[in-house]
Short mmCIF file of C-alpha atoms in Angstrom, two decimals:
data_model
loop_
_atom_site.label_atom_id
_atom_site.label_comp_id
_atom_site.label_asym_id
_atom_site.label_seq_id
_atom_site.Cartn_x
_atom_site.Cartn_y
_atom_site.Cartn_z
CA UNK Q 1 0.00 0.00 0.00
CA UNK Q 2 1.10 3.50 -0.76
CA UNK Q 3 0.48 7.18 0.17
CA UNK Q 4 -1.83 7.65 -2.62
CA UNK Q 5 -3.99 4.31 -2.01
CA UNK Q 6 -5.28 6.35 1.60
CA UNK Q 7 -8.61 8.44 0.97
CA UNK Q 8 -6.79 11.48 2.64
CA UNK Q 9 -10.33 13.53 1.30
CA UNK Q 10 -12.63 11.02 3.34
CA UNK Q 11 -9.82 11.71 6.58
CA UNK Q 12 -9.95 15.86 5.84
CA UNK Q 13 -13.68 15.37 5.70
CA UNK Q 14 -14.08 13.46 8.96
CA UNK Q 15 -11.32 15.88 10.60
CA UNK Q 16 -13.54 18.66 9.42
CA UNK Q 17 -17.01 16.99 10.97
CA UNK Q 18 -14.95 16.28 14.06
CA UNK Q 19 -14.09 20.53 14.51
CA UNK Q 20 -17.25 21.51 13.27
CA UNK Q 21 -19.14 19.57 15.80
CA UNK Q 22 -17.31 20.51 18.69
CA UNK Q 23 -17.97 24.07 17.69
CA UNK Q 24 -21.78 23.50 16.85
CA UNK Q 25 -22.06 21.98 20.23
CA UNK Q 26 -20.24 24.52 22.09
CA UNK Q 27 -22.14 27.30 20.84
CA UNK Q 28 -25.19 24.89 21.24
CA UNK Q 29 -24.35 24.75 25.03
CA UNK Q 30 -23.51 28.49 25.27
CA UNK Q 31 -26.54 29.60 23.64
CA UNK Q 32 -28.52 27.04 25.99
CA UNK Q 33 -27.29 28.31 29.12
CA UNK Q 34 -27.37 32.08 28.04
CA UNK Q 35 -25.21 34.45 30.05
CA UNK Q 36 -24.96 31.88 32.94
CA UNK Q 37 -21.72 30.11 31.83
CA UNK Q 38 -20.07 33.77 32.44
CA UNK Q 39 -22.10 34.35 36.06
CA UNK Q 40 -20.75 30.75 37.02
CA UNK Q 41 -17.37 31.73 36.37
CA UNK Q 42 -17.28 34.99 37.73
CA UNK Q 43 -19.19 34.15 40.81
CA UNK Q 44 -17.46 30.96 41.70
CA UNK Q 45 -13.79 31.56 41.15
CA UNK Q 46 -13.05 33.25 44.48
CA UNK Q 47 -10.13 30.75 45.33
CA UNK Q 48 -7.78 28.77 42.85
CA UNK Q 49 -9.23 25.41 43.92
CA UNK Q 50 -13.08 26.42 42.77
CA UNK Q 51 -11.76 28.42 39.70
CA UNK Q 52 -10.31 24.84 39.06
CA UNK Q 53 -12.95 22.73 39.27
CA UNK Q 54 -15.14 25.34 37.48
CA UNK Q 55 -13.05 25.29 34.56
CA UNK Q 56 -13.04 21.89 34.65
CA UNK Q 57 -17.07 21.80 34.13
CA UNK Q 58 -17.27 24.06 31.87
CA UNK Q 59 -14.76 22.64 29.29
CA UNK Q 60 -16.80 19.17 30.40
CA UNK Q 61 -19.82 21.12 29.21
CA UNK Q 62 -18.54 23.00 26.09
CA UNK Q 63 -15.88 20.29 24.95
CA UNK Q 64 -13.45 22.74 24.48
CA UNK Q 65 -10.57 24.04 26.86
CA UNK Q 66 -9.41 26.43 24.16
CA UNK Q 67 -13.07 27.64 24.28
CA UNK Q 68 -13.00 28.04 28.25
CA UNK Q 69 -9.46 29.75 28.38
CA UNK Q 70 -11.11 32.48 25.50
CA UNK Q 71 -13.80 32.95 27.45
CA UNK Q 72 -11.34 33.83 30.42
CA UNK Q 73 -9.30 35.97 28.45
CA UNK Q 74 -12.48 37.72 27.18
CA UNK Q 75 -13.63 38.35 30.64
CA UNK Q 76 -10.52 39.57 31.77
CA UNK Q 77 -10.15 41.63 28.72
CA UNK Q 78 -13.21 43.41 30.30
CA UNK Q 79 -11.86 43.80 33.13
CA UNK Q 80 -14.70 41.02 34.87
CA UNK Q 81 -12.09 39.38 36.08
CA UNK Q 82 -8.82 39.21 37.68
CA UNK Q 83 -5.63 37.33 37.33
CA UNK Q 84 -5.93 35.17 40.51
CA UNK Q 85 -8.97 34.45 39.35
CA UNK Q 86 -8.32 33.11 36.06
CA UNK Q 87 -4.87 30.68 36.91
CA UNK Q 88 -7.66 28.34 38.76
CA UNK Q 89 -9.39 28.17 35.73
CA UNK Q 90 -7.27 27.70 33.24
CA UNK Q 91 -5.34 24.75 34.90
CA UNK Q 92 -8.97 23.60 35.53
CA UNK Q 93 -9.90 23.54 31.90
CA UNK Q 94 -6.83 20.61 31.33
CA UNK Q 95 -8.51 18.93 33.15
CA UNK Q 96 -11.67 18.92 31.91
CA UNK Q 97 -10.84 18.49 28.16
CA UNK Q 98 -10.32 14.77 29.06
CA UNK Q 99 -13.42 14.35 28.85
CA UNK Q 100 -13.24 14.14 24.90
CA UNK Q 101 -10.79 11.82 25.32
CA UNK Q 102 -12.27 9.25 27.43
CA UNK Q 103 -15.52 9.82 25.24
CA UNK Q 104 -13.64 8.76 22.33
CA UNK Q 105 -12.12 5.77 24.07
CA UNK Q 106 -15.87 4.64 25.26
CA UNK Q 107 -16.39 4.37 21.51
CA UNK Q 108 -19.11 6.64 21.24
CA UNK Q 109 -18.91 6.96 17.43
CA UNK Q 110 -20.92 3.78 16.72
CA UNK Q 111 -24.19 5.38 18.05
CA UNK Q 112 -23.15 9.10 16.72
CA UNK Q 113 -25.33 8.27 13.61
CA UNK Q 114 -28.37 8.21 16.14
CA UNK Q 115 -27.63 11.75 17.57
CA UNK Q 116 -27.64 13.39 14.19
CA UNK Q 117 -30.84 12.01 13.45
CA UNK Q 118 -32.42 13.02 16.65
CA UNK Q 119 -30.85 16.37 16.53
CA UNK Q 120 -31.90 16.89 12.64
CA UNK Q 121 -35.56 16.29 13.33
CA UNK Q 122 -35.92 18.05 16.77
CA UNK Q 123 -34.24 21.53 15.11
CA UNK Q 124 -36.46 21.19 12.01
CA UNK Q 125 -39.64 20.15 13.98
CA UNK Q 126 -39.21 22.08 17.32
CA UNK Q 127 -39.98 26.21 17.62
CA UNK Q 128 -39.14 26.13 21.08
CA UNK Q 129 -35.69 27.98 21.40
CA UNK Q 130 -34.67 25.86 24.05
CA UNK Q 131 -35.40 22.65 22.08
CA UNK Q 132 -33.55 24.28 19.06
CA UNK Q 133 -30.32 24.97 21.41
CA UNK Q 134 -30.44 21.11 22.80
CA UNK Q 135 -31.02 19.76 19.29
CA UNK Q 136 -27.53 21.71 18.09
CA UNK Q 137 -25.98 20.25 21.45
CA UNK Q 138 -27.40 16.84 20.04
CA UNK Q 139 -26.44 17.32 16.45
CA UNK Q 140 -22.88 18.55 17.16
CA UNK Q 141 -22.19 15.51 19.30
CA UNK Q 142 -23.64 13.37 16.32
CA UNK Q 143 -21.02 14.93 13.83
CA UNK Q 144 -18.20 15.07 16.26
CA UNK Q 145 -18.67 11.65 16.64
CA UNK Q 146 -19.17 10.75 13.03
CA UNK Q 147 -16.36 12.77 12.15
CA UNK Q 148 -14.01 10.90 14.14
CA UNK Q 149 -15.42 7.75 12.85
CA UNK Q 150 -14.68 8.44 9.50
CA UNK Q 151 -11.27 9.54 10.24
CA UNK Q 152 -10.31 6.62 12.16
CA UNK Q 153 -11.56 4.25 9.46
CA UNK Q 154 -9.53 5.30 6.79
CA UNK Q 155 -6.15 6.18 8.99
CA UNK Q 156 -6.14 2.82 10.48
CA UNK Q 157 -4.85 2.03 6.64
CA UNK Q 158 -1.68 4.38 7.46
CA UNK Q 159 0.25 2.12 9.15
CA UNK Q 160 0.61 -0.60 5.96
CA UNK Q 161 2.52 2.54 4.49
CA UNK Q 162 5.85 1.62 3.93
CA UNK Q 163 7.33 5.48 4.53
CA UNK Q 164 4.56 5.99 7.63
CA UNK Q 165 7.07 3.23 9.11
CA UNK Q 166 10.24 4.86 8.65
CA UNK Q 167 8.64 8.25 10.04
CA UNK Q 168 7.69 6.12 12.96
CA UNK Q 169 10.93 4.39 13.32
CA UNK Q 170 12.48 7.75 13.38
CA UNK Q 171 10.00 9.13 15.69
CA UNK Q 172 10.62 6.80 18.10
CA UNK Q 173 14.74 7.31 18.42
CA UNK Q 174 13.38 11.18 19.17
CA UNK Q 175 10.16 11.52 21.43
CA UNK Q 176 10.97 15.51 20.99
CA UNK Q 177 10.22 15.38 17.89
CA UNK Q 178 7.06 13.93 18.26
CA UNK Q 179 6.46 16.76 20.74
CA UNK Q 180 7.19 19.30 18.19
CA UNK Q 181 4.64 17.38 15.92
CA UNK Q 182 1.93 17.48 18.59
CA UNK Q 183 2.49 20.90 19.17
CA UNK Q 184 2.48 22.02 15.59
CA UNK Q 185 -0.67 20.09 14.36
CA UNK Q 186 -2.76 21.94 17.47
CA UNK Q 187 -2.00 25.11 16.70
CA UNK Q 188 -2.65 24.21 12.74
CA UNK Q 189 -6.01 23.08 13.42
CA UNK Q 190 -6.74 25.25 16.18
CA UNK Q 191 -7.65 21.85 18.64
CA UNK Q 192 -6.13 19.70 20.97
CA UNK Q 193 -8.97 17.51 21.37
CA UNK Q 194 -8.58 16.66 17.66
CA UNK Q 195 -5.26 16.34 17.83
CA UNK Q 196 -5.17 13.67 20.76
CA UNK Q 197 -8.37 12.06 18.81
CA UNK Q 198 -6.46 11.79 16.32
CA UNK Q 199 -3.14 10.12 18.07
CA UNK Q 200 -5.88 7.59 19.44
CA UNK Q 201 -7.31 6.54 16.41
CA UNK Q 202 -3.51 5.33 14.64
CA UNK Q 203 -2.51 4.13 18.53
CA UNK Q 204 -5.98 2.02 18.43
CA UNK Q 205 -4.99 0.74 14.89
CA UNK Q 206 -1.66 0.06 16.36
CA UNK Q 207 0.11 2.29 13.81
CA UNK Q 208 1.90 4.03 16.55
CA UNK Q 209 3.20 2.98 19.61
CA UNK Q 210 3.06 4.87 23.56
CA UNK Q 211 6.57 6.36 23.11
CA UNK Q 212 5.14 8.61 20.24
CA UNK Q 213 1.44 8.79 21.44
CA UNK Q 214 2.67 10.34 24.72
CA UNK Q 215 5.07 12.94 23.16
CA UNK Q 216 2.34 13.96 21.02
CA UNK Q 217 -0.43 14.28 23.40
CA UNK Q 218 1.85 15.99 25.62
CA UNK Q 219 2.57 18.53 22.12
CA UNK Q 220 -0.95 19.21 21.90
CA UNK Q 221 -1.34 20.60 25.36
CA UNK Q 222 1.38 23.12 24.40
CA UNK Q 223 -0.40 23.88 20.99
CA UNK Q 224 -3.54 24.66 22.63
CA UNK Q 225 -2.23 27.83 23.45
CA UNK Q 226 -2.23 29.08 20.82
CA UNK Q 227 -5.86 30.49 21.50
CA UNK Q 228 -5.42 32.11 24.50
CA UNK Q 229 -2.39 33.83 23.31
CA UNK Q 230 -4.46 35.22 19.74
CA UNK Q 231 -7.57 36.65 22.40
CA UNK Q 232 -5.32 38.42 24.19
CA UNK Q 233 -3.41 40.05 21.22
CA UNK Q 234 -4.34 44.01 21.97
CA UNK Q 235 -5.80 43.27 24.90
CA UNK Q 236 -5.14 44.40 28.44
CA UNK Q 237 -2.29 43.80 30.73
CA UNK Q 238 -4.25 41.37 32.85
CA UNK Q 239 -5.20 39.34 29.83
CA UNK Q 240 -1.61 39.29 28.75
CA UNK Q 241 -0.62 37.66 31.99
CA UNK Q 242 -3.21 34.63 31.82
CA UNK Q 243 -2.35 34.38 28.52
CA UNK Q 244 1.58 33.71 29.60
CA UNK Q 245 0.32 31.65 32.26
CA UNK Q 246 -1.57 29.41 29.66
CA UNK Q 247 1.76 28.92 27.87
CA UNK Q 248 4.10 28.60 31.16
CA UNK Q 249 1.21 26.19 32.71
CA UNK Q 250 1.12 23.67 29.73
CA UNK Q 251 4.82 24.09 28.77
CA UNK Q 252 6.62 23.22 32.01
CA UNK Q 253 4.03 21.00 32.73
CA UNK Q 254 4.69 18.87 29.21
CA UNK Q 255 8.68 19.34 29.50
CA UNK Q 256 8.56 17.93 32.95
CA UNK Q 257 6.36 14.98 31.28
CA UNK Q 258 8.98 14.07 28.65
CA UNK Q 259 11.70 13.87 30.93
CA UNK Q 260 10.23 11.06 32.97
CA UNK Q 261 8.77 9.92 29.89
CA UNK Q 262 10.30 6.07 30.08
CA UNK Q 263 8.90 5.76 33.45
CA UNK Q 264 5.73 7.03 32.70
CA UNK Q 265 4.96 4.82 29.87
CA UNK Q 266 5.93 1.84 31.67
CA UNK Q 267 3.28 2.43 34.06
CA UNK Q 268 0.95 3.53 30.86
CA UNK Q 269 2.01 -0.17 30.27
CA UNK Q 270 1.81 -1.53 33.73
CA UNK Q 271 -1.97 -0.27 33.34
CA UNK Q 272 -2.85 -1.66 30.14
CA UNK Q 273 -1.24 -5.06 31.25
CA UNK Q 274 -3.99 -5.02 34.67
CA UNK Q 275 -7.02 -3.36 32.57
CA UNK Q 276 -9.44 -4.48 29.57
CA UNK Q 277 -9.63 -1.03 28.44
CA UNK Q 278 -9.67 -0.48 24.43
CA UNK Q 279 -6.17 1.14 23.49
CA UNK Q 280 -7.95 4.67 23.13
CA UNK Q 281 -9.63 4.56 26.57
CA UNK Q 282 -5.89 3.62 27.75
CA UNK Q 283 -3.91 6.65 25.94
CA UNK Q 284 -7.35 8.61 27.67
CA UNK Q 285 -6.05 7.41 30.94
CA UNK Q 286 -2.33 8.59 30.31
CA UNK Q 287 -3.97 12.01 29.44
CA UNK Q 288 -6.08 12.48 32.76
CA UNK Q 289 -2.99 11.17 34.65
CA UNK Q 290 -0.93 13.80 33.11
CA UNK Q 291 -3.04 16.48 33.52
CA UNK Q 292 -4.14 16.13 37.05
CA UNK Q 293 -0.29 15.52 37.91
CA UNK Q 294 0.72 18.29 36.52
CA UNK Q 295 -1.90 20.90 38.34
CA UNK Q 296 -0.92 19.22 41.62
CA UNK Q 297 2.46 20.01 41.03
CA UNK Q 298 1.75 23.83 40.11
CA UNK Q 299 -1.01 24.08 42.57
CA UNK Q 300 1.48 25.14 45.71
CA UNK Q 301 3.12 27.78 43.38
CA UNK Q 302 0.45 29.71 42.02
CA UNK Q 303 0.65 32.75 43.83
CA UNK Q 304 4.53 33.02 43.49
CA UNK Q 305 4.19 32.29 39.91
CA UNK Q 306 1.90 35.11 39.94
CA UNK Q 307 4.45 37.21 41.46
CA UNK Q 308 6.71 36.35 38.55
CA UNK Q 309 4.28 36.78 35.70
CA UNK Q 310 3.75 40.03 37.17
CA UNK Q 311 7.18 41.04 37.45
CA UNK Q 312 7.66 39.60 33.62
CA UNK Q 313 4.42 41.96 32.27
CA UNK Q 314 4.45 44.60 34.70
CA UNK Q 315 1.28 47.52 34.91
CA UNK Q 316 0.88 50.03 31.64
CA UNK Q 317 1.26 53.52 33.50
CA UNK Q 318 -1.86 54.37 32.38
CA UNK Q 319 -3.94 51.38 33.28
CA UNK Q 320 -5.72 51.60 36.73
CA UNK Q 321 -7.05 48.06 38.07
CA UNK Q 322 -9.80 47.16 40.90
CA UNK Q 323 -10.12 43.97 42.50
CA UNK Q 324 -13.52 42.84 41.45
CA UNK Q 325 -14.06 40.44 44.57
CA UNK Q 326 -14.76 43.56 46.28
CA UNK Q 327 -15.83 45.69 43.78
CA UNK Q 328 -18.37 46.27 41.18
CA UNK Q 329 -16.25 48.22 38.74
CA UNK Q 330 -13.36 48.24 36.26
CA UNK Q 331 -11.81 51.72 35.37
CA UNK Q 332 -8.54 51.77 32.69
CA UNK Q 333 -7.58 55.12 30.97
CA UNK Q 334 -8.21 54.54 27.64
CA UNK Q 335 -4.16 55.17 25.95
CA UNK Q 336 -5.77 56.52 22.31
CA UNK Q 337 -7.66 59.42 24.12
CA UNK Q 338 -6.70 59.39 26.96
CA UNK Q 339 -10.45 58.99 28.48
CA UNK Q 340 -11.61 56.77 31.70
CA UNK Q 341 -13.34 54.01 30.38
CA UNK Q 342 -15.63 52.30 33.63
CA UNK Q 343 -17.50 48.69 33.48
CA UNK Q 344 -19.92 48.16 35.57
CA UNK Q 345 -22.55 45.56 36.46
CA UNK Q 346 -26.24 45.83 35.78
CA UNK Q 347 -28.85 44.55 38.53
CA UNK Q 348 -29.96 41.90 36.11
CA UNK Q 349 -26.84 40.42 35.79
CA UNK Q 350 -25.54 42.29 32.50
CA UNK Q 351 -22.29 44.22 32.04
CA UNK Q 352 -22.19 47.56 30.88
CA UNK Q 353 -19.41 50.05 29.76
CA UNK Q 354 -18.70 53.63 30.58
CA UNK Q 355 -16.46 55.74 28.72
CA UNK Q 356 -15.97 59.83 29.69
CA UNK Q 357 -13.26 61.80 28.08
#
């Protein structure tokens, strides 16, 4: 078999379905729940440990942790929300885009077929807005699903490729490489959850082995970035810093991952040999292992990494700050012309912005 033999147009098609229904779904989800996605997060991130486990949910509930970490950056961009605030919640949201993962090791895809359907008919039957929002949840799910069915399918073929072989055999001599790889592809396609859906589809077909799976799941955690760092381009100083947390957060965590890497795929190993999990479910495992391990480990150090970021991206002169947990405003001068520009929060739960020359 050759390069040319794979339907790479079937494999672009399912990658496609897979992004377009964990984007139909998130928006699905976010329309669904309204403005209360934002009040959850705002309300209930008054320590690191809650503004963990609420970013956890929420990326559980949108399928997305580059979604939750914009939606940070876009709150602190606003000024809605602080620094301290956001660290919780953006090591929270690693953990919760697991979730994906261990979906696609459950095998989901075989019933996906079933959610378009029922999603299809409930949106073109159903004027209730609520229904509609539940039937996009529904029908995203279906095609995320599908998606990665059809992908899988036709990549399981890769590994009969004689050159796929050499690349692998080359791959293996440098996990770094493979690091690199995962890294590049997520910030390509703008998805770590595709990316790592992807690694377990050719590690289920047994086209790759653990010592490049691992590298490049821990690459896509680094590539996922990529999003946080493109909301807060022009943004303020605040969202700047989360931003470089983000990239600190996943980095050291994903170096410090591929330094014990032997070790840590012999007890990937040690798990498979004791389990009668499917090969996806088990590279699932490695990814909830490695991102719960790795928050631990930064969890003691927050505040003086805080310190640090703060020292790195120091205040604009002109930018005034308020601590929100205590206050219902936001005042920065505005640099252009050189106006106060205030944010404050309606009684029914809106934001609202004030600008005065």
């Amino acid at each position: 078999m050759t390069l040319a033999d794979i339907n790479w147009p079937l494999i672009l098609a399912g990658l496609g379905l897979f992004l377009f229904g964990i984007d139909y779904m998130g928006d699905g989800l976010k329309s669904y729940a309204g403005d209360k996605l934002k009040d959850i997060i705002d309300k209930y991130t008054s320590s690191p440990v809650k503004g963990i486990l609420i970013g956890a949910l929420v990326t559980c509930l949108i399928q997305s942790s580059s979604g939750t970490t914009a939606l940070t950056i876009g709150l602190i961009r606003s000024g809605l929300m602080n620094l301290n605030q956001a660290v919780g919640i953006i090591m929270g949201a690693n953990i919760g885009t697991v979730i994906t993962s261990v979906l696609v090791g459950l095998k989901i895809s075989k019933y996906a077929v079933y959610f378009i359907i029922i999603g299809a008919f409930v949106s073109m039957f159903s004027k209730n807005k609520k229904s509609k929002y539940l039937s996009q949840i529904i029908f995203g799910f279906g095609c995320l699903f599908y998606g990665l069915d059809l992908m899988g399918n036709n990549l399981s073929m890769i590994s009969e490729v004689p050159e796929f072989t050499q690349i692998t055999e080359f791959l293996m001599k440098s996990p770094w490489l493979g690091l690199l790889g995962g890294t590049i592809l997520t910030c390509a396609i703008q998805s770590s959850a595709a990316t790592i859906a992807i690694v377990q589809q050719m590690y289920g077909a047994g086209a790759i082995g653990l010592n490049i799976a691992l590298p490049f799941l821990f690459g896509s955690n680094i590539g996922t970035t990529i999003t946080a760092v493109l909301a807060s381009i022009g943004g303020s100083i605040p969202a700047k810093r989360a931003a470089f947390f983000h990239v600190l957060f996943n980095v050291i965590g994903s170096v410090l991952f591929m330094i014990v890497l032997s070790p840590f795929t012999m007890l990937i190993q040690y798990i498979n040999s004791v389990s009668t999990m499917s090969p996806e479910l088990q590279l699932a495992v490695a990814h909830g292992i490695f991102n719960i391990v790795t928050t631990i480990l930064f969890f003691p150090f927050i505040n003086k990494i805080v310190v640090i970021i703060k020292k790195i991206i120091p205040n604009h002169s002109k930018e005034l700050q308020m601590d929100l947990s205590e206050h219902d405003f936001y005042m920065f001068r505005n640099s252009e012309s050189n106006g106060i520009s205030i944010v404050y929060r309606r009684k029914n739960g809106g934001y609202g912005l004030i600008e005065s020359e």
